[in-house]
Every structure is written in C-alpha cells, then in structure tokens.
Amino acid sequence: MTWGPDVANWNIVIGNRIRKRRKELGLSLEELSVLSGSTVPTLSIIERGKRDVKLSTLIALTAALRIELPILFARKDGSEKNTVPSSTSEGYDLGDD
Amino acid sequence: MTWGPDVANWNIVIGNRIRKRRKELGLSLEELSVLSGSTVPTLSIIERGKRDVKLSTLIALTAALRIELPILFARKDGSEKNTVPSSTSEGYDLGDD
DNA sequence: ACCTATTTTATTTTATATGATAAAGGGGAA
DNA sequence: TTCCCCTTTATCATATAAAATAAAATAGGT
C-alpha cells in the first residue's frame, strides 16, 4: 500500500463516509455489494480506506447509496464554498466544462 | 474502455478542469508531468477523459496544479451546497469523519 | 456457552491503470 | 518549405484494483 499522507487521508475520509451512509440505509456489505456491483471484500477494504480506488468504483457506490459524488469529496468544515469558480480570488477558473 | 454515462461524464468534466487549470498556469504536459509524477501520455489521456483514474493520481495532480481535490468534483451550477451535511433534509449525514 | 449474521482476511485470477519509450500528428514562426 | 514545440497515439512491461472464492475473525443476540 503505502501512499502519501494526502492520499491516505482521503481514502479514510471517503471510506468513513461510505460506511456511515451504508449504515444509515441499514445495508450490510452483502446488500451494498448487490446494489453497487463491487464484491463484499472489496467494499470492506474500501470502507476502511485501504485501497486506492478507481473513480468508476466510487461512482457506482454513490449511485447505490443515493448520494452525489461531490458529497464524498466535500470539505469537512461547513464554511468553504465548493462549487466551480468562474474566475475567482483564488486565482483559477475551472468552470465551465 | 466503455463506461456508464455517469463515469464518462465525470471523466470528461475532470479532464477538462485539469486541462483548463494547466493552461491557466501556462504549463505544458511535459512540465505538469514533472510536477505531478505522471507521464505525458498518461496526462494526455486523463485530460481527454479517456481513463478511469485512480484517486491517488488525481490527488497528485491537484497538488501539482495547486487546487484542492473538492474543486475537481464540484458541481457545475454555482447554487448547490457542497460541504458535508451533518444531518440534513437530503436524508443523510456524512459528517463527521 | 451457542448460534447467526456480518465483517475481515487470505489467495488466486483477471482486468486495467500507469510507466517507459518511441513514433506520429499539428500548429506557428522563420 | 523546414524547424520547433506540443500533443496524441501506439506498444510493451509493471503495478495494482477488483473479482471470485473460501476461511477466519467479530459482533450481537439468546
């Protein structure tokens, strides 16, 4: 495994959010497995932040959990903006696609 | 290749955002390659949305481009909130990690 | 203690992202 | 035109995500 601290942090944050949401829905790993198309062992590994997951896998999971992808990557503090800036004080302009 | 429409869309959106940001910084693929650790061909493929990237690759890119990961995944419309809800009307509670 | 459901861990195989490298394409500028 | 820079495409090797499966832990109930 062994990733940089940023990668490790994001893997754990995302894994925690997935697990929390799964519990909210009252789903077992087995049930989420059916809904998402990932196997139970894979889900266990992802939820514990032990895998450098591919984007498609996360997207399938968000669909199964009925949340949007940006939620998984949202900042923790409720303060900051998180929509695409169209020319901002931060000095970049990502929108529009 | 061949992904579902959600995956294809996100790959293109993220690729476009990366390329736009790279241009903003006046970087060539070669220069971004050095900064991010990905090879030039890989960057070309990612920027055109033709790869199912791993999360670690995106994180290295955001660092090289000096943007935050949530920006890459931000919704297009400037309206919606995008921070972690702590118990919301949407019916889920992802925070805290 | 037992029983059951759930989760974790381990192993093997398959699919694919990524690296390394080379070659080809595409504009501009001279 | 030729040169130069940048990007795309192609090929092969390697690393690893993910599937499939089984087995071993763990958790909660009773």
Coordinates of C-alpha atoms (C1' of nucleotides) in Angstrom, one line a residue:
Chain A
M1 CA 0.0 0.0 0.0
T2 CA 1.9 3.0 1.4
W3 CA 0.6 6.3 0.0
G4 CA 1.4 9.9 0.7
P5 CA -0.5 11.4 3.6
D6 CA -3.0 13.2 1.4
V7 CA -4.0 10.0 -0.4
A8 CA -4.2 8.1 2.9
N9 CA -6.4 10.8 4.4
W10 CA -8.7 11.0 1.5
N11 CA -9.1 7.2 1.4
I12 CA -10.0 7.1 5.1
V13 CA -12.4 10.1 4.8
I14 CA -14.2 8.6 1.8
G15 CA -14.3 5.2 3.4
N16 CA -15.8 6.5 6.5
R17 CA -18.4 8.5 4.6
I18 CA -19.4 5.4 2.6
R19 CA -19.7 3.3 5.7
K20 CA -21.7 5.9 7.5
R21 CA -24.1 6.2 4.6
R22 CA -24.4 2.5 4.3
K23 CA -25.3 2.2 8.0
E24 CA -27.9 5.0 7.6
L25 CA -29.6 2.9 4.9
G26 CA -29.4 -0.1 7.1
L27 CA -27.5 -2.1 4.5
S28 CA -25.0 -4.9 5.0
L29 CA -21.9 -5.2 2.9
E30 CA -23.6 -8.1 1.1
E31 CA -26.6 -5.9 0.2
L32 CA -24.4 -3.0 -0.9
S33 CA -22.4 -5.4 -2.9
V34 CA -25.5 -6.3 -4.9
L35 CA -26.5 -2.7 -5.4
S36 CA -23.1 -1.4 -6.3
G37 CA -21.6 -4.3 -8.2
S38 CA -18.5 -4.4 -6.0
T39 CA -17.8 -7.6 -4.1
V40 CA -18.0 -7.7 -0.3
P41 CA -14.2 -8.0 0.3
T42 CA -13.7 -5.0 -1.9
L43 CA -16.3 -3.0 -0.1
S44 CA -14.7 -3.9 3.3
I45 CA -11.3 -2.7 2.0
I46 CA -12.6 0.5 0.6
E47 CA -14.6 1.4 3.6
R48 CA -11.5 1.1 5.8
G49 CA -9.5 3.3 3.5
K50 CA -7.1 0.6 2.4
R51 CA -7.5 0.9 -1.3
D52 CA -6.5 3.4 -4.0
V53 CA -9.9 3.1 -5.6
K54 CA -10.7 3.9 -9.2
L55 CA -13.2 6.7 -9.9
S56 CA -15.7 4.4 -11.6
T57 CA -15.9 2.3 -8.4
L58 CA -16.7 5.3 -6.3
I59 CA -19.3 6.5 -8.8
A60 CA -21.1 3.1 -8.7
L61 CA -21.1 3.3 -4.9
T62 CA -22.5 6.8 -4.8
A63 CA -25.3 5.7 -7.1
A64 CA -26.0 2.7 -4.9
L65 CA -26.0 4.8 -1.8
R66 CA -28.1 7.5 -3.5
I67 CA -25.7 10.3 -2.8
E68 CA -23.9 12.6 -5.3
L69 CA -20.2 12.2 -6.0
P70 CA -19.3 15.8 -4.8
I71 CA -20.6 14.8 -1.4
L72 CA -17.9 12.2 -1.0
F73 CA -15.3 14.8 -1.7
A74 CA -16.8 17.6 0.2
R75 CA -14.6 19.6 2.6
K76 CA -15.2 18.7 6.3
D77 CA -15.7 22.3 7.5
G78 CA -19.1 23.6 6.6
S79 CA -17.7 27.0 5.8
E80 CA -15.9 26.9 2.5
K81 CA -17.5 27.2 -0.9
N82 CA -17.2 24.2 -3.1
T83 CA -18.7 25.0 -6.5
V84 CA -16.7 25.7 -9.5
P85 CA -15.4 29.2 -9.5
S86 CA -15.7 31.1 -12.8
S87 CA -12.8 33.4 -12.1
T88 CA -12.1 34.0 -8.5
S89 CA -9.8 35.4 -5.9
E90 CA -8.1 32.0 -5.6
G91 CA -6.6 32.7 -9.0
Y92 CA -8.1 29.9 -11.0
D93 CA -11.1 29.4 -13.2
L94 CA -12.3 25.8 -13.6
G95 CA -15.7 26.4 -15.0
D96 CA -17.1 25.8 -17.4
D97 CA -16.8 22.2 -18.6
Chain B
M1 CA -13.0 1.5 -22.3
T2 CA -16.7 1.7 -22.3
W3 CA -18.2 3.0 -19.1
G4 CA -21.6 4.0 -17.9
P5 CA -22.7 7.6 -18.8
D6 CA -22.0 8.9 -15.3
V7 CA -18.5 7.7 -15.3
A8 CA -17.9 9.0 -18.8
N9 CA -19.3 12.4 -17.9
W10 CA -17.2 12.7 -14.8
N11 CA -14.0 11.7 -16.6
I12 CA -14.6 14.4 -19.2
V13 CA -15.5 17.1 -16.7
I14 CA -12.5 16.3 -14.6
G15 CA -10.2 16.1 -17.6
N16 CA -11.5 19.5 -18.8
R17 CA -10.9 21.1 -15.5
I18 CA -7.4 19.8 -15.2
R19 CA -6.5 21.0 -18.7
K20 CA -8.0 24.4 -18.1
R21 CA -6.1 24.8 -14.9
R22 CA -2.9 23.6 -16.6
K23 CA -3.3 26.2 -19.3
E24 CA -4.0 28.9 -16.7
L25 CA -0.7 28.1 -15.1
G26 CA 1.0 28.1 -18.6
L27 CA 2.2 24.6 -18.2
S28 CA 2.9 22.1 -20.9
L29 CA 2.1 18.4 -20.4
E30 CA 5.8 17.9 -20.1
E31 CA 6.0 20.4 -17.2
L32 CA 3.0 19.1 -15.5
S33 CA 4.4 15.6 -15.9
V34 CA 7.4 16.6 -13.8
L35 CA 5.3 18.4 -11.2
S36 CA 2.8 15.6 -10.8
G37 CA 4.8 12.4 -11.4
S38 CA 2.5 11.2 -14.2
T39 CA 3.9 10.7 -17.6
V40 CA 3.0 12.9 -20.6
P41 CA 0.9 10.2 -22.4
T42 CA -1.0 9.5 -19.2
L43 CA -1.7 13.2 -18.7
S44 CA -2.9 13.5 -22.3
I45 CA -5.3 10.6 -21.8
I46 CA -6.6 11.8 -18.5
E47 CA -7.2 15.4 -19.7
R48 CA -9.3 14.0 -22.6
G49 CA -11.4 11.9 -20.2
K50 CA -10.3 8.6 -21.6
R51 CA -9.1 7.0 -18.4
D52 CA -10.7 5.6 -15.3
V53 CA -8.1 7.2 -13.0
K54 CA -7.2 6.1 -9.5
L55 CA -7.8 8.6 -6.7
S56 CA -4.0 8.9 -5.9
T57 CA -3.4 10.1 -9.4
L58 CA -5.9 12.9 -9.2
I59 CA -4.6 13.9 -5.8
A60 CA -1.1 14.2 -7.2
L61 CA -2.5 16.3 -10.0
T62 CA -4.4 18.7 -7.7
A63 CA -1.3 19.2 -5.7
A64 CA 0.8 20.0 -8.8
L65 CA -1.9 22.3 -10.0
R66 CA -2.3 23.9 -6.6
I67 CA -6.0 23.3 -6.4
E68 CA -8.0 21.3 -3.8
L69 CA -9.5 18.0 -4.6
P70 CA -13.1 19.0 -3.9
I71 CA -12.7 21.6 -6.7
L72 CA -12.3 18.9 -9.2
F73 CA -15.5 17.3 -8.1
A74 CA -17.5 20.4 -7.6
R75 CA -21.0 20.7 -9.1
K76 CA -21.2 22.8 -12.2
D77 CA -24.0 25.1 -11.1
G78 CA -22.9 27.7 -8.5
S79 CA -26.0 27.2 -6.5
E80 CA -25.9 23.9 -4.6
K81 CA -24.1 23.4 -1.3
N82 CA -21.2 21.1 -1.3
T83 CA -20.0 20.7 2.2
V84 CA -20.7 17.7 4.4
P85 CA -24.2 17.8 5.8
S86 CA -24.4 16.8 9.5
S87 CA -28.0 15.7 9.3
T88 CA -29.9 17.3 6.6
S89 CA -33.1 17.5 4.6
E90 CA -31.5 15.3 2.0
G91 CA -31.9 12.5 4.5
Y92 CA -28.2 11.6 5.0
D93 CA -25.5 12.5 7.4
L94 CA -22.0 12.1 6.2
G95 CA -20.1 14.2 8.7
D96 CA -18.1 13.7 10.7
D97 CA -15.1 11.7 9.6
Chain C
dA1 C1' -21.7 -21.1 26.4
dC2 C1' -24.1 -21.3 21.4
dC3 C1' -25.9 -19.6 17.1
dT4 C1' -26.3 -16.5 13.4
dA5 C1' -25.2 -12.7 10.6
dT6 C1' -21.6 -9.7 9.4
dT7 C1' -17.1 -8.4 8.5
dT8 C1' -12.4 -9.1 7.8
dT9 C1' -8.5 -11.6 5.9
dA10 C1' -6.2 -14.6 2.5
dT11 C1' -5.5 -16.5 -2.1
dT12 C1' -5.7 -16.7 -6.9
dT13 C1' -7.0 -14.8 -11.3
dT14 C1' -8.3 -11.2 -14.4
dA15 C1' -8.6 -6.5 -15.9
dT16 C1' -6.7 -2.3 -16.4
dA17 C1' -4.1 1.9 -14.8
dT18 C1' 0.3 3.6 -15.2
dG19 C1' 5.3 3.9 -16.6
dA20 C1' 8.7 3.9 -20.3
dT21 C1' 9.7 4.8 -24.7
dA22 C1' 9.1 5.8 -29.5
dA23 C1' 6.8 7.5 -33.2
dA24 C1' 3.4 10.2 -35.5
dG25 C1' 0.5 14.4 -35.9
dG26 C1' -0.4 19.5 -35.6
dG27 C1' 0.4 24.4 -35.5
dG28 C1' 3.2 28.5 -35.6
dA29 C1' 7.3 31.0 -36.9
dA30 C1' 11.3 31.6 -39.7
Chain D
dT1 C1' 9.2 24.5 -47.2
dT2 C1' 11.9 23.4 -42.6
dC3 C1' 12.3 23.7 -37.6
dC4 C1' 10.5 23.6 -33.1
dC5 C1' 7.3 22.8 -29.6
dC6 C1' 3.5 20.4 -28.0
dT7 C1' 0.3 16.8 -28.1
dT8 C1' -1.6 12.4 -29.4
dT9 C1' -1.1 7.6 -30.4
dA10 C1' 1.0 3.1 -30.1
dT11 C1' 3.4 -0.7 -27.8
dC12 C1' 5.2 -3.2 -24.1
dA13 C1' 6.2 -4.0 -19.2
dT14 C1' 4.8 -3.5 -14.5
dA15 C1' 1.9 -2.5 -10.6
dT16 C1' -2.3 -2.9 -8.6
dA17 C1' -7.5 -2.6 -8.4
dA18 C1' -11.1 -5.7 -8.5
dA19 C1' -13.5 -10.4 -8.9
dA20 C1' -14.2 -15.0 -7.1
dT21 C1' -13.9 -17.8 -3.5
dA22 C1' -13.0 -19.7 0.9
dA23 C1' -11.9 -19.3 5.6
dA24 C1' -11.3 -16.9 9.7
dA25 C1' -12.5 -13.4 12.9
dT26 C1' -16.0 -10.4 15.1
dA27 C1' -20.4 -8.8 16.9
dG28 C1' -24.9 -9.3 18.8
dG29 C1' -28.4 -11.9 20.4
dT30 C1' -30.4 -15.7 23.1

